[in-house]
Amino acid sequence: MCNCIEQIGEKIEACLMEKVPDNAEISRGFDTGWNGTVLNLSSGRLMVNMTYKLAYRAVKKNGELAKNKTHMDCSVAMAYCPFCGEKMGVA
């Protein structure tokens, strides 16, 4: 299996760190890193994840649209690396 997500992430972080002011506190939690990745608990590796979102206003009993939107989403983990195309199978 490839290591593209980690390797490219490190390169991007290095480039971005050049723009960070001296003595700044860098967040190392969930605020830093790839957006749209999931941890595969079987393999312990990061996988690319895309989320499709849908929002709608339901019709009330009186025929009017509801004031608030209802949100739904569905996540899909990619089977292949978006950088090199190698299969991202479970180890």
Backbone as JSON Lines, residues from 0, in Angstrom:
{"i":0,"aa":"M","n":[0.83,-1.18,0.0],"ca":[0.0,0.0,0.0],"c":[0.88,1.24,0.0]}
{"i":1,"aa":"C","n":[0.37,2.28,-0.65],"ca":[1.13,3.52,-0.74],"c":[1.05,4.31,0.56]}
{"i":2,"aa":"N","n":[1.88,5.31,0.65],"ca":[1.95,6.19,1.81],"c":[1.74,7.64,1.38]}
{"i":3,"aa":"C","n":[1.07,7.84,0.24],"ca":[0.96,9.16,-0.38],"c":[0.29,10.18,0.54]}
{"i":4,"aa":"I","n":[-0.78,9.8,1.2],"ca":[-1.51,10.76,2.03],"c":[-0.59,11.34,3.1]}
{"i":5,"aa":"E","n":[0.17,10.47,3.78],"ca":[1.06,10.94,4.82],"c":[2.22,11.75,4.23]}
{"i":6,"aa":"Q","n":[2.84,11.24,3.15],"ca":[4.0,11.91,2.56],"c":[3.64,13.28,2.0]}
{"i":7,"aa":"I","n":[2.57,13.37,1.25],"ca":[2.17,14.65,0.66],"c":[1.7,15.6,1.75]}
{"i":8,"aa":"G","n":[1.02,15.07,2.76],"ca":[0.61,15.9,3.89],"c":[1.79,16.54,4.59]}
{"i":9,"aa":"E","n":[2.87,15.77,4.77],"ca":[4.07,16.31,5.41],"c":[4.69,17.43,4.55]}
{"i":10,"aa":"K","n":[4.71,17.24,3.23],"ca":[5.27,18.26,2.34],"c":[4.43,19.54,2.37]}
{"i":11,"aa":"I","n":[3.11,19.38,2.36],"ca":[2.22,20.55,2.41],"c":[2.39,21.28,3.73]}
{"i":12,"aa":"E","n":[2.46,20.52,4.83],"ca":[2.63,21.15,6.14],"c":[3.93,21.93,6.19]}
{"i":13,"aa":"A","n":[5.01,21.37,5.63],"ca":[6.3,22.06,5.62],"c":[6.2,23.39,4.87]}
{"i":14,"aa":"C","n":[5.5,23.39,3.73],"ca":[5.33,24.63,2.97],"c":[4.5,25.65,3.74]}
{"i":15,"aa":"L","n":[3.43,25.19,4.37],"ca":[2.57,26.1,5.13],"c":[3.27,26.63,6.37]}
{"i":16,"aa":"M","n":[4.13,25.81,6.98],"ca":[4.84,26.23,8.2],"c":[5.76,27.41,7.93]}
{"i":17,"aa":"E","n":[6.23,27.57,6.69],"ca":[7.09,28.69,6.35],"c":[6.35,30.02,6.51]}
{"i":18,"aa":"K","n":[5.03,30.0,6.43],"ca":[4.22,31.21,6.51],"c":[3.71,31.49,7.93]}
{"i":19,"aa":"V","n":[3.96,30.56,8.84],"ca":[3.48,30.72,10.22],"c":[4.44,31.65,10.96]}
{"i":20,"aa":"P","n":[3.91,32.65,11.68],"ca":[4.77,33.57,12.42],"c":[5.59,32.86,13.5]}
{"i":21,"aa":"D","n":[6.75,33.42,13.81],"ca":[7.6,32.88,14.88],"c":[6.83,32.87,16.2]}
{"i":22,"aa":"N","n":[7.1,31.87,17.01],"ca":[6.51,31.69,18.34],"c":[5.01,31.44,18.32]}
{"i":23,"aa":"A","n":[4.43,31.11,17.15],"ca":[3.0,30.79,17.09],"c":[2.78,29.38,17.62]}
{"i":24,"aa":"E","n":[1.64,29.16,18.23],"ca":[1.29,27.84,18.74],"c":[0.58,27.08,17.62]}
{"i":25,"aa":"I","n":[1.13,25.95,17.22],"ca":[0.57,25.13,16.15],"c":[-0.37,24.09,16.76]}
{"i":26,"aa":"S","n":[-1.58,24.03,16.26],"ca":[-2.56,23.05,16.72],"c":[-2.2,21.69,16.12]}
{"i":27,"aa":"R","n":[-2.08,20.68,16.95],"ca":[-1.73,19.34,16.47],"c":[-2.9,18.36,16.62]}
{"i":28,"aa":"G","n":[-4.07,18.87,16.92],"ca":[-5.23,18.0,17.06],"c":[-5.96,17.84,15.75]}
{"i":29,"aa":"F","n":[-7.26,17.85,15.81],"ca":[-8.08,17.66,14.61],"c":[-8.14,18.92,13.74]}
{"i":30,"aa":"D","n":[-7.57,20.02,14.21],"ca":[-7.56,21.26,13.43],"c":[-6.49,21.26,12.36]}
{"i":31,"aa":"T","n":[-5.57,20.33,12.41],"ca":[-4.46,20.28,11.48],"c":[-4.46,18.95,10.75]}
{"i":32,"aa":"G","n":[-4.28,19.0,9.45],"ca":[-4.23,17.77,8.66],"c":[-5.27,17.77,7.55]}
{"i":33,"aa":"W","n":[-5.42,16.65,6.93],"ca":[-6.34,16.51,5.81],"c":[-7.79,16.61,6.25]}
{"i":34,"aa":"N","n":[-8.56,17.34,5.48],"ca":[-10.01,17.37,5.66],"c":[-10.57,16.3,4.72]}
{"i":35,"aa":"G","n":[-11.44,15.45,5.19],"ca":[-12.01,14.43,4.32],"c":[-11.25,13.12,4.36]}
{"i":36,"aa":"T","n":[-10.64,12.79,5.48],"ca":[-10.0,11.48,5.62],"c":[-10.64,10.76,6.8]}
{"i":37,"aa":"V","n":[-10.57,9.45,6.75],"ca":[-11.08,8.63,7.84],"c":[-10.01,7.63,8.24]}
{"i":38,"aa":"L","n":[-10.02,7.24,9.48],"ca":[-9.1,6.23,9.97],"c":[-9.77,4.88,9.8]}
{"i":39,"aa":"N","n":[-9.16,4.0,9.02],"ca":[-9.67,2.64,8.84],"c":[-9.22,1.84,10.06]}
{"i":40,"aa":"L","n":[-10.17,1.43,10.88],"ca":[-9.84,0.73,12.12],"c":[-9.25,-0.64,11.87]}
{"i":41,"aa":"S","n":[-9.55,-1.25,10.74],"ca":[-9.0,-2.57,10.42],"c":[-7.52,-2.5,10.09]}
{"i":42,"aa":"S","n":[-7.14,-1.5,9.28],"ca":[-5.75,-1.41,8.83],"c":[-4.95,-0.37,9.61]}
{"i":43,"aa":"G","n":[-5.62,0.55,10.29],"ca":[-4.92,1.61,11.01],"c":[-4.4,2.71,10.1]}
{"i":44,"aa":"R","n":[-4.88,2.76,8.86],"ca":[-4.4,3.73,7.88],"c":[-5.47,4.77,7.59]}
{"i":45,"aa":"L","n":[-5.01,5.93,7.1],"ca":[-5.94,6.97,6.67],"c":[-6.44,6.66,5.27]}
{"i":46,"aa":"M","n":[-7.72,6.89,5.04],"ca":[-8.31,6.71,3.73],"c":[-9.03,7.99,3.34]}
{"i":47,"aa":"V","n":[-9.09,8.25,2.03],"ca":[-9.78,9.43,1.53],"c":[-11.28,9.19,1.65]}
{"i":48,"aa":"N","n":[-11.98,10.18,2.13],"ca":[-13.41,10.07,2.36],"c":[-14.11,11.28,1.75]}
{"i":49,"aa":"M","n":[-15.12,11.03,0.96],"ca":[-15.93,12.12,0.41],"c":[-17.32,12.01,1.02]}
{"i":50,"aa":"T","n":[-17.91,13.15,1.29],"ca":[-19.25,13.18,1.87],"c":[-20.19,13.92,0.93]}
{"i":51,"aa":"Y","n":[-21.3,13.26,0.58],"ca":[-22.33,13.89,-0.22],"c":[-23.38,14.42,0.74]}
{"i":52,"aa":"K","n":[-23.74,15.71,0.6],"ca":[-24.7,16.34,1.51],"c":[-25.99,16.67,0.76]}
{"i":53,"aa":"L","n":[-27.1,16.56,1.45],"ca":[-28.41,16.9,0.9],"c":[-29.19,17.67,1.96]}
{"i":54,"aa":"A","n":[-29.82,18.74,1.55],"ca":[-30.65,19.54,2.47],"c":[-32.0,19.76,1.8]}
{"i":55,"aa":"Y","n":[-33.06,19.69,2.6],"ca":[-34.39,19.91,2.05],"c":[-35.3,20.52,3.11]}
{"i":56,"aa":"R","n":[-36.38,21.13,2.64],"ca":[-37.42,21.63,3.53],"c":[-38.64,20.73,3.35]}
{"i":57,"aa":"A","n":[-39.04,20.12,4.43],"ca":[-40.2,19.23,4.38],"c":[-41.49,20.05,4.27]}
{"i":58,"aa":"V","n":[-42.53,19.42,3.78],"ca":[-43.84,20.07,3.7],"c":[-44.61,19.75,4.98]}
{"i":59,"aa":"K","n":[-45.1,20.8,5.64],"ca":[-45.88,20.62,6.87],"c":[-47.28,20.12,6.53]}
{"i":60,"aa":"K","n":[-48.05,19.73,7.54],"ca":[-49.41,19.2,7.34],"c":[-50.33,20.22,6.67]}
{"i":61,"aa":"N","n":[-50.06,21.51,6.9],"ca":[-50.91,22.54,6.3],"c":[-50.48,22.9,4.88]}
{"i":62,"aa":"G","n":[-49.47,22.23,4.35],"ca":[-49.03,22.46,2.98],"c":[-47.9,23.45,2.82]}
{"i":63,"aa":"E","n":[-47.56,24.16,3.88],"ca":[-46.45,25.12,3.81],"c":[-45.12,24.39,3.99]}
{"i":64,"aa":"L","n":[-44.06,25.02,3.49],"ca":[-42.73,24.46,3.71],"c":[-42.29,24.72,5.14]}
{"i":65,"aa":"A","n":[-41.58,23.78,5.7],"ca":[-41.05,23.93,7.05],"c":[-40.05,25.08,7.09]}
{"i":66,"aa":"K","n":[-39.95,25.7,8.24],"ca":[-39.04,26.84,8.42],"c":[-37.58,26.39,8.3]}
{"i":67,"aa":"N","n":[-37.24,25.28,8.95],"ca":[-35.85,24.8,8.99],"c":[-35.6,23.72,7.94]}
{"i":68,"aa":"K","n":[-34.37,23.66,7.52],"ca":[-33.96,22.61,6.58],"c":[-33.59,21.35,7.35]}
{"i":69,"aa":"T","n":[-33.8,20.22,6.72],"ca":[-33.34,18.95,7.23],"c":[-32.1,18.57,6.43]}
{"i":70,"aa":"H","n":[-31.06,18.16,7.12],"ca":[-29.79,17.82,6.46],"c":[-29.53,16.33,6.58]}
{"i":71,"aa":"M","n":[-29.05,15.75,5.49],"ca":[-28.63,14.35,5.48],"c":[-27.29,14.29,4.76]}
{"i":72,"aa":"D","n":[-26.51,13.25,5.05],"ca":[-25.27,13.06,4.31],"c":[-24.93,11.58,4.23]}
{"i":73,"aa":"C","n":[-24.07,11.27,3.3],"ca":[-23.61,9.9,3.11],"c":[-22.12,9.96,2.78]}
{"i":74,"aa":"S","n":[-21.3,9.24,3.53],"ca":[-19.86,9.23,3.31],"c":[-19.44,8.01,2.52]}
{"i":75,"aa":"V","n":[-18.45,8.21,1.63],"ca":[-17.93,7.13,0.81],"c":[-16.41,7.15,0.91]}
{"i":76,"aa":"A","n":[-15.81,6.04,1.32],"ca":[-14.35,5.93,1.38],"c":[-13.85,5.48,0.01]}
{"i":77,"aa":"M","n":[-12.81,6.13,-0.47],"ca":[-12.25,5.82,-1.79],"c":[-11.47,4.51,-1.75]}
{"i":78,"aa":"A","n":[-11.61,3.73,-2.81],"ca":[-10.91,2.45,-2.9],"c":[-9.5,2.61,-3.45]}
{"i":79,"aa":"Y","n":[-9.21,3.74,-4.11],"ca":[-7.9,3.96,-4.71],"c":[-7.32,5.29,-4.25]}
{"i":80,"aa":"C","n":[-6.01,5.36,-4.15],"ca":[-5.32,6.58,-3.75],"c":[-5.55,7.66,-4.8]}
{"i":81,"aa":"P","n":[-5.95,8.86,-4.4],"ca":[-6.18,9.93,-5.38],"c":[-4.88,10.49,-5.97]}
{"i":82,"aa":"F","n":[-3.74,10.16,-5.38],"ca":[-2.47,10.7,-5.84],"c":[-1.74,9.76,-6.8]}
{"i":83,"aa":"C","n":[-1.7,8.46,-6.48],"ca":[-0.94,7.52,-7.32],"c":[-1.82,6.46,-7.97]}
{"i":84,"aa":"G","n":[-3.07,6.33,-7.53],"ca":[-3.98,5.36,-8.12],"c":[-3.86,3.95,-7.58]}
{"i":85,"aa":"E","n":[-3.0,3.73,-6.59],"ca":[-2.84,2.39,-6.02],"c":[-4.06,2.04,-5.16]}
{"i":86,"aa":"K","n":[-4.43,0.76,-5.18],"ca":[-5.57,0.3,-4.4],"c":[-5.28,0.5,-2.91]}
{"i":87,"aa":"M","n":[-6.27,1.03,-2.2],"ca":[-6.11,1.31,-0.77],"c":[-6.78,0.21,0.04]}
{"i":88,"aa":"G","n":[-6.44,-1.02,-0.21],"ca":[-7.07,-2.16,0.45],"c":[-6.77,-2.22,1.92]}
{"i":89,"aa":"V","n":[-7.51,-3.08,2.6],"ca":[-7.34,-3.29,4.04],"c":[-6.18,-4.24,4.25]}
{"i":90,"aa":"A","n":[-5.29,-3.88,5.15],"ca":[-4.12,-4.74,5.43],"c":[-4.5,-5.91,6.3]}
